[in-house]
JSON list of C-alpha atoms in Angstrom, two decimals:
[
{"chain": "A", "resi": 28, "resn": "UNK", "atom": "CA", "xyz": [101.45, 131.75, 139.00]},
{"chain": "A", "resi": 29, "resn": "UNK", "atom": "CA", "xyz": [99.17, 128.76, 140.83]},
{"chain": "A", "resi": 30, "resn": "UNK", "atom": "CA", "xyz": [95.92, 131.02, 139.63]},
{"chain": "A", "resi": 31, "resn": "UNK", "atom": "CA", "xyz": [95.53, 133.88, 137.32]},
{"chain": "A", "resi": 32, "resn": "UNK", "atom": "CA", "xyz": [94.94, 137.32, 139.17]},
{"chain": "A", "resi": 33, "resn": "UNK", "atom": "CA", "xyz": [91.77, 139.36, 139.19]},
{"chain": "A", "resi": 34, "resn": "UNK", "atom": "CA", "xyz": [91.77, 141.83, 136.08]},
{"chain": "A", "resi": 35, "resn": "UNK", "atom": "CA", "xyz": [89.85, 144.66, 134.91]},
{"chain": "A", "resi": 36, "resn": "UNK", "atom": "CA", "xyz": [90.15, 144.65, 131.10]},
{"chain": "A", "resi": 37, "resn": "UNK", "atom": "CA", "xyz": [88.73, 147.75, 129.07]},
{"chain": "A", "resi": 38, "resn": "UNK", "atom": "CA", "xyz": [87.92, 146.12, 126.12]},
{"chain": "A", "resi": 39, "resn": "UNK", "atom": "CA", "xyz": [86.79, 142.72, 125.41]},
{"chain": "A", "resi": 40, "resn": "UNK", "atom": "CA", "xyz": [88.73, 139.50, 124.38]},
{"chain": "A", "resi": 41, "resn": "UNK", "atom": "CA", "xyz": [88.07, 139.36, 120.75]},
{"chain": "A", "resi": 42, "resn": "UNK", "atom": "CA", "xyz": [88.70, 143.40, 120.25]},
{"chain": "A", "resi": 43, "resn": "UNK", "atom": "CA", "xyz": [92.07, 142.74, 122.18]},
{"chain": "A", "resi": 44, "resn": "UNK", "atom": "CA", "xyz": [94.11, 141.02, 119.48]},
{"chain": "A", "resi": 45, "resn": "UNK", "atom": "CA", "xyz": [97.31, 143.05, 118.39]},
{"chain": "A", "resi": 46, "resn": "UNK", "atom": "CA", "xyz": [97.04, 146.22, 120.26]},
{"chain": "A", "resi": 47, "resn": "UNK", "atom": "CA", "xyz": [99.31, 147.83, 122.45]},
{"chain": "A", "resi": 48, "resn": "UNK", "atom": "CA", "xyz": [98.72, 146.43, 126.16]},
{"chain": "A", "resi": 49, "resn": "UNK", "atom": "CA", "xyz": [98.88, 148.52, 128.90]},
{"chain": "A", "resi": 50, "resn": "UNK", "atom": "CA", "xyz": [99.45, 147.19, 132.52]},
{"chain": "A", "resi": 51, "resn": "UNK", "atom": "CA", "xyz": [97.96, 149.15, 135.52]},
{"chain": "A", "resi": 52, "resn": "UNK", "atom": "CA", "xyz": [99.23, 148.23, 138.82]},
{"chain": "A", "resi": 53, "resn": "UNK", "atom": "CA", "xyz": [97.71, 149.46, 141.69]},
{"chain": "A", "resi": 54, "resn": "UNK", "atom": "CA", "xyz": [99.52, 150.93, 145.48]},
{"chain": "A", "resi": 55, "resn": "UNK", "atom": "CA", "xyz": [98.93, 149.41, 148.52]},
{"chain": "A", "resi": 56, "resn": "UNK", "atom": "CA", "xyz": [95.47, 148.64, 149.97]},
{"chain": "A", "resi": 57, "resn": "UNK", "atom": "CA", "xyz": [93.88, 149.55, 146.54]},
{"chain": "A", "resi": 58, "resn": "UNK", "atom": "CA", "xyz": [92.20, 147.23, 144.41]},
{"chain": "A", "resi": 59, "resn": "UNK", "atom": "CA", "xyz": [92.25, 146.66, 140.41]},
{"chain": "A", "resi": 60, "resn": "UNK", "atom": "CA", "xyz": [89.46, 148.98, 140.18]},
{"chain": "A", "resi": 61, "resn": "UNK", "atom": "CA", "xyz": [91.29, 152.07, 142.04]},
{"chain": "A", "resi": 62, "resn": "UNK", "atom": "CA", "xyz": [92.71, 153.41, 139.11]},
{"chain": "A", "resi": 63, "resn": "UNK", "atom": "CA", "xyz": [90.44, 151.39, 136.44]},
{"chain": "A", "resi": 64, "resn": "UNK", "atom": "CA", "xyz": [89.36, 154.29, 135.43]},
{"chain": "A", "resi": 65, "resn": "UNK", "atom": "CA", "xyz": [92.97, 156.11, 133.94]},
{"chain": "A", "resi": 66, "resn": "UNK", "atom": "CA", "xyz": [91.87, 153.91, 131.20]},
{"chain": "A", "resi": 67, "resn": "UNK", "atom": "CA", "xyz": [89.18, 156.30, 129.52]},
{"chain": "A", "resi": 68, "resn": "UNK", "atom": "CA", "xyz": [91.90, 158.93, 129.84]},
{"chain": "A", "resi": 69, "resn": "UNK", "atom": "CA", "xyz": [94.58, 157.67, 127.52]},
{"chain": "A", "resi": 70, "resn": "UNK", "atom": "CA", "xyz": [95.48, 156.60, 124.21]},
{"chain": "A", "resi": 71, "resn": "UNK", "atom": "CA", "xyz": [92.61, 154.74, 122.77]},
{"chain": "A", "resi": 72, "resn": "UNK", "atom": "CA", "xyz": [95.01, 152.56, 120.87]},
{"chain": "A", "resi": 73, "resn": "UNK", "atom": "CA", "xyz": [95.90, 151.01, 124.55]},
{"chain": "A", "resi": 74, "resn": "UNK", "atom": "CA", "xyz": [94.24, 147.70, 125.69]},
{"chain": "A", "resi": 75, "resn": "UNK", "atom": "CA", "xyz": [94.28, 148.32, 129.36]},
{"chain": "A", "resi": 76, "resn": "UNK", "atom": "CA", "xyz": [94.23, 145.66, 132.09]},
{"chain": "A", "resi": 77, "resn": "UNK", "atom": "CA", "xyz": [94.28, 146.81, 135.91]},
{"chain": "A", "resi": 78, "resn": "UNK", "atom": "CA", "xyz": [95.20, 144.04, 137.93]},
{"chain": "A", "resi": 79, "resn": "UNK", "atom": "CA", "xyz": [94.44, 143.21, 141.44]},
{"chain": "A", "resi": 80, "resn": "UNK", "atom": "CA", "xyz": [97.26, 142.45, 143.58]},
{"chain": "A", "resi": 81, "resn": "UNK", "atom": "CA", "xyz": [98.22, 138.68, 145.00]},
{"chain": "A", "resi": 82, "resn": "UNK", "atom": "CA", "xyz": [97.92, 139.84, 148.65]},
{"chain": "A", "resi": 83, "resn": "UNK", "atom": "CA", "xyz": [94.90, 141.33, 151.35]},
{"chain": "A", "resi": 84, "resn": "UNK", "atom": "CA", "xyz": [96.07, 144.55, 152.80]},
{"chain": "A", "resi": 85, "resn": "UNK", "atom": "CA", "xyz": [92.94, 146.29, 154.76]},
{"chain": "A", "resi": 86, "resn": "UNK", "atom": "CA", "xyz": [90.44, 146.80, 152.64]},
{"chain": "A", "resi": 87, "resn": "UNK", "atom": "CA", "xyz": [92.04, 146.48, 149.71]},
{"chain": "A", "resi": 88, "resn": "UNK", "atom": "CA", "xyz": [95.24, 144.37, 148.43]},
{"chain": "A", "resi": 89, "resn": "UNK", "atom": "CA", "xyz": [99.52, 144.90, 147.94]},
{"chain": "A", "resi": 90, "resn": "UNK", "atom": "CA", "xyz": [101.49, 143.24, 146.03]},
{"chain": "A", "resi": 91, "resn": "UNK", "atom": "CA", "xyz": [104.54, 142.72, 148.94]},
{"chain": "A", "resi": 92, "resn": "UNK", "atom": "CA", "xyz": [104.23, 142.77, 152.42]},
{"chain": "A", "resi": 93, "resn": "UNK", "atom": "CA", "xyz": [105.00, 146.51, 153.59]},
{"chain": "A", "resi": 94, "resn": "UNK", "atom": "CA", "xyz": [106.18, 147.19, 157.30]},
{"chain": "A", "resi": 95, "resn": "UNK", "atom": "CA", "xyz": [104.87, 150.44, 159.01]},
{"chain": "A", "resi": 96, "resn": "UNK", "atom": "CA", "xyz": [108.10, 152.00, 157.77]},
{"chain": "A", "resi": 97, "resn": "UNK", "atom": "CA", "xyz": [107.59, 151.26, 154.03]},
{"chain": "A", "resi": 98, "resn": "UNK", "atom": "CA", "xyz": [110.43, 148.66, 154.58]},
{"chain": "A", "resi": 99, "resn": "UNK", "atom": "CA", "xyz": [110.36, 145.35, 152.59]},
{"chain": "A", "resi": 100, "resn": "UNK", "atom": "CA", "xyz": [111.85, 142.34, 151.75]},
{"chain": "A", "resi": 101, "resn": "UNK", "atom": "CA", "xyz": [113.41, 141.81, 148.12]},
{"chain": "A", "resi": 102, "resn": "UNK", "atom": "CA", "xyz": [112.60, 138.09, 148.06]},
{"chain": "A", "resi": 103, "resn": "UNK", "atom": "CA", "xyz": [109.24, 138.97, 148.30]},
{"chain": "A", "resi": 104, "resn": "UNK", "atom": "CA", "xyz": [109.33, 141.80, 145.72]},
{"chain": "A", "resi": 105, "resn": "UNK", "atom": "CA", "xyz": [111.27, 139.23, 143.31]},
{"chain": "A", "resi": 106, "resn": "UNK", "atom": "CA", "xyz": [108.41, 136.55, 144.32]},
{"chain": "A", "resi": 107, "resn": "UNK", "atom": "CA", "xyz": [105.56, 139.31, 143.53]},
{"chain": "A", "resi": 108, "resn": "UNK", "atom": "CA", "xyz": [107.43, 140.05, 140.69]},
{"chain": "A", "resi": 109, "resn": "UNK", "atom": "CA", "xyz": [107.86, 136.72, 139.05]},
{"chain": "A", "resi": 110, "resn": "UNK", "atom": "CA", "xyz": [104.28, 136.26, 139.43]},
{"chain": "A", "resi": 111, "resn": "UNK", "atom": "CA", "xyz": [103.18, 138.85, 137.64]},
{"chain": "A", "resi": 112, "resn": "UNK", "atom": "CA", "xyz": [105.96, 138.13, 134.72]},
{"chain": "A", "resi": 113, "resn": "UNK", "atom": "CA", "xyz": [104.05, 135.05, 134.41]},
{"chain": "A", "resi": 114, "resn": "UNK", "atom": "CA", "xyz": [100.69, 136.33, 133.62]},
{"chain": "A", "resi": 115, "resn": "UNK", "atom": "CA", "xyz": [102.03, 139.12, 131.85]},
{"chain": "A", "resi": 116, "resn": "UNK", "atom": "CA", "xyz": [103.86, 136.51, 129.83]},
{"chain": "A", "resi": 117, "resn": "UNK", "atom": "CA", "xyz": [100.72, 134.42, 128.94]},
{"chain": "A", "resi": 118, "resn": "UNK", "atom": "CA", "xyz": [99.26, 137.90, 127.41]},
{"chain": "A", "resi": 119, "resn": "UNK", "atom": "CA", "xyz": [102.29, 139.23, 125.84]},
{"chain": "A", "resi": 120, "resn": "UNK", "atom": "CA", "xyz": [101.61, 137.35, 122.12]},
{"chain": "A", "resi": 121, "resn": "UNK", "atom": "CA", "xyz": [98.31, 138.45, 121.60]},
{"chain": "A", "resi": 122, "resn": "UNK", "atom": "CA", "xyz": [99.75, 142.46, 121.81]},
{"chain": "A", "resi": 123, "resn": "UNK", "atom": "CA", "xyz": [101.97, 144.63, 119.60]},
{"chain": "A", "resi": 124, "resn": "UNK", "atom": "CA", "xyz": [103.77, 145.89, 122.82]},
{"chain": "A", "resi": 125, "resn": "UNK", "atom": "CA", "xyz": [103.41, 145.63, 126.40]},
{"chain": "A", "resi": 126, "resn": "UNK", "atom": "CA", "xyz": [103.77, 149.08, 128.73]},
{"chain": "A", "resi": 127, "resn": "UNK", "atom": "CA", "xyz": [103.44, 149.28, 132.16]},
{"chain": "A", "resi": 128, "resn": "UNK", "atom": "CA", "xyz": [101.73, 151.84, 134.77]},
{"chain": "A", "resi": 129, "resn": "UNK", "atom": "CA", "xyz": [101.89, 151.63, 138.16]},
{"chain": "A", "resi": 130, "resn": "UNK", "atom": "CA", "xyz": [101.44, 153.89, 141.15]},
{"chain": "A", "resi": 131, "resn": "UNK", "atom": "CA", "xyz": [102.90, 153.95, 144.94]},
{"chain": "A", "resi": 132, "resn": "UNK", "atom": "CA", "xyz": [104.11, 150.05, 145.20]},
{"chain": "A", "resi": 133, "resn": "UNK", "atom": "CA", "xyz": [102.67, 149.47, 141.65]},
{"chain": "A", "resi": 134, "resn": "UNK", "atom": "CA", "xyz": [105.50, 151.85, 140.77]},
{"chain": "A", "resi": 135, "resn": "UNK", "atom": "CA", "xyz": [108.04, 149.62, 142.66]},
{"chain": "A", "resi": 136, "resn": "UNK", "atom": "CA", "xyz": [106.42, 146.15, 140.98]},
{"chain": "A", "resi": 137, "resn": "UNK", "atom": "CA", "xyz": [106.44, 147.87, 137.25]},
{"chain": "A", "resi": 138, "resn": "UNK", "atom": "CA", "xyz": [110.28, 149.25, 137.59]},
{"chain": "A", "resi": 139, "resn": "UNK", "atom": "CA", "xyz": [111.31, 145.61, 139.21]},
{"chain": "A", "resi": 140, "resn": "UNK", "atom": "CA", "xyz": [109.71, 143.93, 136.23]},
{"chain": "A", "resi": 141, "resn": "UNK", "atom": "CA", "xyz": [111.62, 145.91, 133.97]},
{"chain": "A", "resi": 142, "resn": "UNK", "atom": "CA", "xyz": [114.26, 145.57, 136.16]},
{"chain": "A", "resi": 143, "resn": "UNK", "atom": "CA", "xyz": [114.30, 141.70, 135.06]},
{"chain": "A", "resi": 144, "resn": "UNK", "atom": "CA", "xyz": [114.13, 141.89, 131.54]},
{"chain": "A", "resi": 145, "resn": "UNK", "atom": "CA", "xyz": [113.88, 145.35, 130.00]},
{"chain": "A", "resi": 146, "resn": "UNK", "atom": "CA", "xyz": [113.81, 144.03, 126.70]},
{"chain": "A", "resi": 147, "resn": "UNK", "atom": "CA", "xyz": [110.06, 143.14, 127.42]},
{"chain": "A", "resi": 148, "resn": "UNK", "atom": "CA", "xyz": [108.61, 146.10, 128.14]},
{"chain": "A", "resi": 149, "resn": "UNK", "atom": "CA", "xyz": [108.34, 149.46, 125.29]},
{"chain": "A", "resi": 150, "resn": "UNK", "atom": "CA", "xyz": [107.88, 152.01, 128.40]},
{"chain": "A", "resi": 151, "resn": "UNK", "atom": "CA", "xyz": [107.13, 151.90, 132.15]},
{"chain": "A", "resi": 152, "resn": "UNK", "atom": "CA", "xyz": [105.27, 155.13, 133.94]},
{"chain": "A", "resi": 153, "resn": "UNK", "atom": "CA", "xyz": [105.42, 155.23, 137.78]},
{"chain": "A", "resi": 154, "resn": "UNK", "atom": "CA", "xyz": [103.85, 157.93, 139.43]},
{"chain": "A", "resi": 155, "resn": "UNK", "atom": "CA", "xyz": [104.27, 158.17, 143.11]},
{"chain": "A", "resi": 156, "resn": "UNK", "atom": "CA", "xyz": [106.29, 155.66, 144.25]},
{"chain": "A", "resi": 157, "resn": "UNK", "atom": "CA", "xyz": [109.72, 154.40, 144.11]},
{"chain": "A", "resi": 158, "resn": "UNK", "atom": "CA", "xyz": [112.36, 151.64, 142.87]},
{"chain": "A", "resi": 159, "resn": "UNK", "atom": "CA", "xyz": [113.54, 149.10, 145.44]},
{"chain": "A", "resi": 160, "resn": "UNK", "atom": "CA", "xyz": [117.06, 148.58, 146.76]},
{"chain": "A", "resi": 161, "resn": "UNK", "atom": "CA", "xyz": [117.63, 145.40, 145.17]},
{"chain": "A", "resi": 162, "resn": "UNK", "atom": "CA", "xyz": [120.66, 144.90, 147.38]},
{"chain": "A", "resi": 163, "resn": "UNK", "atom": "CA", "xyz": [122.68, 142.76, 145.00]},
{"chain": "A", "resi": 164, "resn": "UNK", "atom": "CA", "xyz": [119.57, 140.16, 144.02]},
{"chain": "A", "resi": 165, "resn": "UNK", "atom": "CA", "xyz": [120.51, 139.09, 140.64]},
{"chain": "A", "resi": 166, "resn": "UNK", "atom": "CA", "xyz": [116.98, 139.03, 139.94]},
{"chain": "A", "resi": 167, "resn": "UNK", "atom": "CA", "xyz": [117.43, 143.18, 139.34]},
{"chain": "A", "resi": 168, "resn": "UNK", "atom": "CA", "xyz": [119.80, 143.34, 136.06]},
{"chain": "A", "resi": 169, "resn": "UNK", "atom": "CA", "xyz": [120.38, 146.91, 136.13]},
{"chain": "A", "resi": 170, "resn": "UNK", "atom": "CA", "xyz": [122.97, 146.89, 133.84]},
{"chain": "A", "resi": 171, "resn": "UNK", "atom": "CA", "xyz": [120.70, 145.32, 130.72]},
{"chain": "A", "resi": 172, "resn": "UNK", "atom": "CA", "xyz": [118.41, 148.45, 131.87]},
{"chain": "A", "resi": 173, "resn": "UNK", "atom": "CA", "xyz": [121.68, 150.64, 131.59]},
{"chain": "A", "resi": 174, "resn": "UNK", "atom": "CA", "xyz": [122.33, 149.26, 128.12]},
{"chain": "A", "resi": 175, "resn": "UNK", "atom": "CA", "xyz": [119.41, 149.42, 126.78]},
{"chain": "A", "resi": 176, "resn": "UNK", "atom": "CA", "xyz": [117.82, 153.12, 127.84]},
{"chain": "A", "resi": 177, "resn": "UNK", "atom": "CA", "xyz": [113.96, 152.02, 128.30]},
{"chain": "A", "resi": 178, "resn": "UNK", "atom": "CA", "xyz": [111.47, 155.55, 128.53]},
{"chain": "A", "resi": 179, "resn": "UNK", "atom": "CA", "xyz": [110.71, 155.86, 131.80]},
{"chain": "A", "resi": 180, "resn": "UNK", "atom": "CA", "xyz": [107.61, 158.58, 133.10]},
{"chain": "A", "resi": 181, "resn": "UNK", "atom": "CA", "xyz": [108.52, 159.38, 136.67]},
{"chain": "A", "resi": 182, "resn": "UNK", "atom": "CA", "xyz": [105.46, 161.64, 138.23]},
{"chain": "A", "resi": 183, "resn": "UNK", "atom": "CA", "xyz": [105.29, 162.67, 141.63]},
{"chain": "A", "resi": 184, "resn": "UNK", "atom": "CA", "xyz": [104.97, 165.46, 144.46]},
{"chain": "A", "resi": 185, "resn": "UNK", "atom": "CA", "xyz": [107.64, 167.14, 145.88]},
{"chain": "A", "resi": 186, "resn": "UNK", "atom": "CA", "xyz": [104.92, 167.34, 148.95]},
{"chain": "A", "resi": 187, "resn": "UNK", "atom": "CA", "xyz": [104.16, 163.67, 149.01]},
{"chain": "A", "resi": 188, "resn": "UNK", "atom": "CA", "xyz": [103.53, 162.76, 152.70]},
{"chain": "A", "resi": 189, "resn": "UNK", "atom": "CA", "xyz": [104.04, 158.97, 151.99]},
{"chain": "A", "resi": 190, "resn": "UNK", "atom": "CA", "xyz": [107.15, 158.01, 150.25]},
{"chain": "A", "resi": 191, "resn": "UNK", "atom": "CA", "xyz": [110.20, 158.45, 152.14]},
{"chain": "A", "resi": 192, "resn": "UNK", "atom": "CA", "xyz": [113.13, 160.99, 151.19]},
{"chain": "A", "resi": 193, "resn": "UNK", "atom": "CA", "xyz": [115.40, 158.40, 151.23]},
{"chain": "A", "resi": 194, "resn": "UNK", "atom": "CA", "xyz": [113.92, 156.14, 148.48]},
{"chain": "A", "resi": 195, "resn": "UNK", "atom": "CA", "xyz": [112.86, 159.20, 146.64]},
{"chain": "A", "resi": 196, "resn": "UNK", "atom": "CA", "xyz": [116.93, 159.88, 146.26]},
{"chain": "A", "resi": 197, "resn": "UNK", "atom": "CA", "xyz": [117.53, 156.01, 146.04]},
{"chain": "A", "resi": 198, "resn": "UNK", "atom": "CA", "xyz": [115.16, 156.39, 143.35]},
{"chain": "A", "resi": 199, "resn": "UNK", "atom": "CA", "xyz": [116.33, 159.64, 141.43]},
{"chain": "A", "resi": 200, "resn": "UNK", "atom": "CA", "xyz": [120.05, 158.31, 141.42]},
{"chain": "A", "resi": 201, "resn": "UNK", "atom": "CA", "xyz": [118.81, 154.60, 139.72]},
{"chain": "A", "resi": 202, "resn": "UNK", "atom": "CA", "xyz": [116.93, 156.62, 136.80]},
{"chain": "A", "resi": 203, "resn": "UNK", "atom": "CA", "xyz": [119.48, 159.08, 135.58]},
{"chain": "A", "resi": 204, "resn": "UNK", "atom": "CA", "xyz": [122.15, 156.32, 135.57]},
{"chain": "A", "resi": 205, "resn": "UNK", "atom": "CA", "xyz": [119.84, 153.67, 133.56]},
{"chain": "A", "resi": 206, "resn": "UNK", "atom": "CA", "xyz": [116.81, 154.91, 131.56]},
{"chain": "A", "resi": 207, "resn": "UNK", "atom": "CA", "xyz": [115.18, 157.45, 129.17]},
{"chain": "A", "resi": 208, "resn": "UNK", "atom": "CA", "xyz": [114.24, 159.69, 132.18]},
{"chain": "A", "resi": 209, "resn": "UNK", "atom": "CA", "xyz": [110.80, 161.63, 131.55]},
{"chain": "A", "resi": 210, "resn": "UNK", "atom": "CA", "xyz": [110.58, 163.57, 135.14]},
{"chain": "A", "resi": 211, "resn": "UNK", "atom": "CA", "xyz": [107.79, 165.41, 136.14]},
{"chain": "A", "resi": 212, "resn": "UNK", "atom": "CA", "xyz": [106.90, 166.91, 139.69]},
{"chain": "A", "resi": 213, "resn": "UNK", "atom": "CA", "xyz": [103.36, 168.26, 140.49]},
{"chain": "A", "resi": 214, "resn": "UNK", "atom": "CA", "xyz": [101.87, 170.58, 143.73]},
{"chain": "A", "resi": 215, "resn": "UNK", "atom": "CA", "xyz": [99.14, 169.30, 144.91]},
{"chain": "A", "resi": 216, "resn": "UNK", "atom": "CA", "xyz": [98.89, 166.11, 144.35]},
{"chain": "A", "resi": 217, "resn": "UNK", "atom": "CA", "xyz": [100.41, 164.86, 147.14]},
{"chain": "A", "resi": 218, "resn": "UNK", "atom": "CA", "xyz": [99.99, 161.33, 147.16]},
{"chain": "A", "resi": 219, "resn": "UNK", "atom": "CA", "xyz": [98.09, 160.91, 144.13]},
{"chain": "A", "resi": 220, "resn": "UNK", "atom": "CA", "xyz": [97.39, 161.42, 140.56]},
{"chain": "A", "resi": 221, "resn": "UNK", "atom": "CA", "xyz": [95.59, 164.86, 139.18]},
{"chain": "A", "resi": 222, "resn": "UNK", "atom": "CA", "xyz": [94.19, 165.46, 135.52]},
{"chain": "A", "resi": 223, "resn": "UNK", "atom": "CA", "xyz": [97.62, 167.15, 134.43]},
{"chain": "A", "resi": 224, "resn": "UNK", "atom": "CA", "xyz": [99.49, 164.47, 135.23]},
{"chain": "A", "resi": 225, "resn": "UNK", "atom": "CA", "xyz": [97.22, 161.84, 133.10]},
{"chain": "A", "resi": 226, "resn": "UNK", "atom": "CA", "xyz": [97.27, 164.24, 130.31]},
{"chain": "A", "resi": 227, "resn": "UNK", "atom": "CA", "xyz": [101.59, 163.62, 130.22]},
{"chain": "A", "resi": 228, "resn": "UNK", "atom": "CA", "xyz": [101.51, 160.30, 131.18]},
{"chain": "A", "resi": 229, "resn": "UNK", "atom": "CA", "xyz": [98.73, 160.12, 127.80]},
{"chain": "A", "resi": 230, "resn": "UNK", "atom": "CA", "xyz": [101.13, 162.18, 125.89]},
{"chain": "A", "resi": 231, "resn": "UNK", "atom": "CA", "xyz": [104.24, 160.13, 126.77]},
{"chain": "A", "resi": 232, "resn": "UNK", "atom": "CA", "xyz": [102.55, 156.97, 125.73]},
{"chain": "A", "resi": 233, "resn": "UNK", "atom": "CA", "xyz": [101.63, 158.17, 122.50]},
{"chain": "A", "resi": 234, "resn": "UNK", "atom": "CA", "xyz": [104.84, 159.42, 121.18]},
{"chain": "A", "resi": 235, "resn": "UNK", "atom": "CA", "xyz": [107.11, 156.84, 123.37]},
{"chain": "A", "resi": 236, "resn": "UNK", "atom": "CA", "xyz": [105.18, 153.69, 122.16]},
{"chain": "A", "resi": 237, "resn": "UNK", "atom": "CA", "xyz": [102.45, 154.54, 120.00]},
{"chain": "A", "resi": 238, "resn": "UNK", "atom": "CA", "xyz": [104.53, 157.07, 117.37]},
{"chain": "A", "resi": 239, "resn": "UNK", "atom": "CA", "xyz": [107.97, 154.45, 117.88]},
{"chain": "A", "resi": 240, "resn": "UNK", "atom": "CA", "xyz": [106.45, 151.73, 116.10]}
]
């Protein structure tokens, strides 16, 4: 990465050293401070950085160009992607473990990262979003996912008036065939994230990271 990104950190450098990290990734047209704020609502254990995405998108920023049709192009996921390994890589030794959260196309970028190396990562939540169709890019290794069984949080809507059906099935059919698959579907959410759903996501990070140690 030419530059690092923008990141919100919830605690400061010197209180950082060997705790958990937890990456936030925000959706499209948000900014590192959209969901900033999960961090007050989790484990306490958790260093939390929300970071800002690479690209402007309206008011906000994305991480990958997005057509009007939520279509994409995977060599600009994979660039996103290997961006953000990079940073997350210059962080990773000064933490016990590194999760990741992301929602909408922060879900997409935090299940391609652990598409790349799974080993990296002790659990991924994605809430309201999907996993790309990596359409044969080598850069996806689904089957060191499939081997290894990483604890996936998947939290969404059944309502959810963004995300297509199709990538929603896409999406299903990729989890049950290659991760630890915590599912959970919400009313009234639609396309976002309520108090019940933090509370899970909070629970599934203690006892999936925190208690696995």
């Amino acid at each position: 990465m030419s530059e690092s990104p923008t990141v919100l950190w919830s605690r400061p450098e010197s209180e950082r050293s060997g705790t958990p990290l937890l990456v936030i990734l925000h959706g499209y047209g948000a900014d590192e401070a959209d969901l900033f704020s999960l961090a007050g609502q989790l484990p306490a254990e958790f260093t939390v950085a929300s970071v800002r995405g690479p690209l402007q998108a309206g008011p906000g920023y994305s991480w990958f160009p997005l057509r009007n049709d939520l279509s994409y192009s995977v060599a600009s996921v994979r660039t996103a992607a290997t961006a953000l390994e990079e940073w997350i890589d210059s962080m990773r030794a000064n933490h016990s473990s590194v999760s990741l959260l992301g929602f909408s196309q922060g879900m997409c970028m935090a299940t391609t990262l652990l598409r790349h190396r799974p080993a990296d990562y002790a659990a991924v939540v994605g809430l309201s979003g999907f996993v790309v169709d990596a359409e044969g890019d080598a850069f996806f290794d689904d089957s060191a996912v499939a081997a290894l069984k990483p604890e996936v949080f998947w939290g969404r809507d059944q309502a959810d008036p963004v995300i297509p059906e199709t990538a929603i099935e896409s999406t299903n059919v990729w989890m049950r065939a290659n991760v630890q698959l915590t599912k959970v579907l919400y009313t009234g959410i639609w396309h976002g994230i309520n108090a019940q759903e933090i509370s899970h996501v909070g629970e599934f990070l203690q006892y999936k990271v925190l208690a696995a140690k």
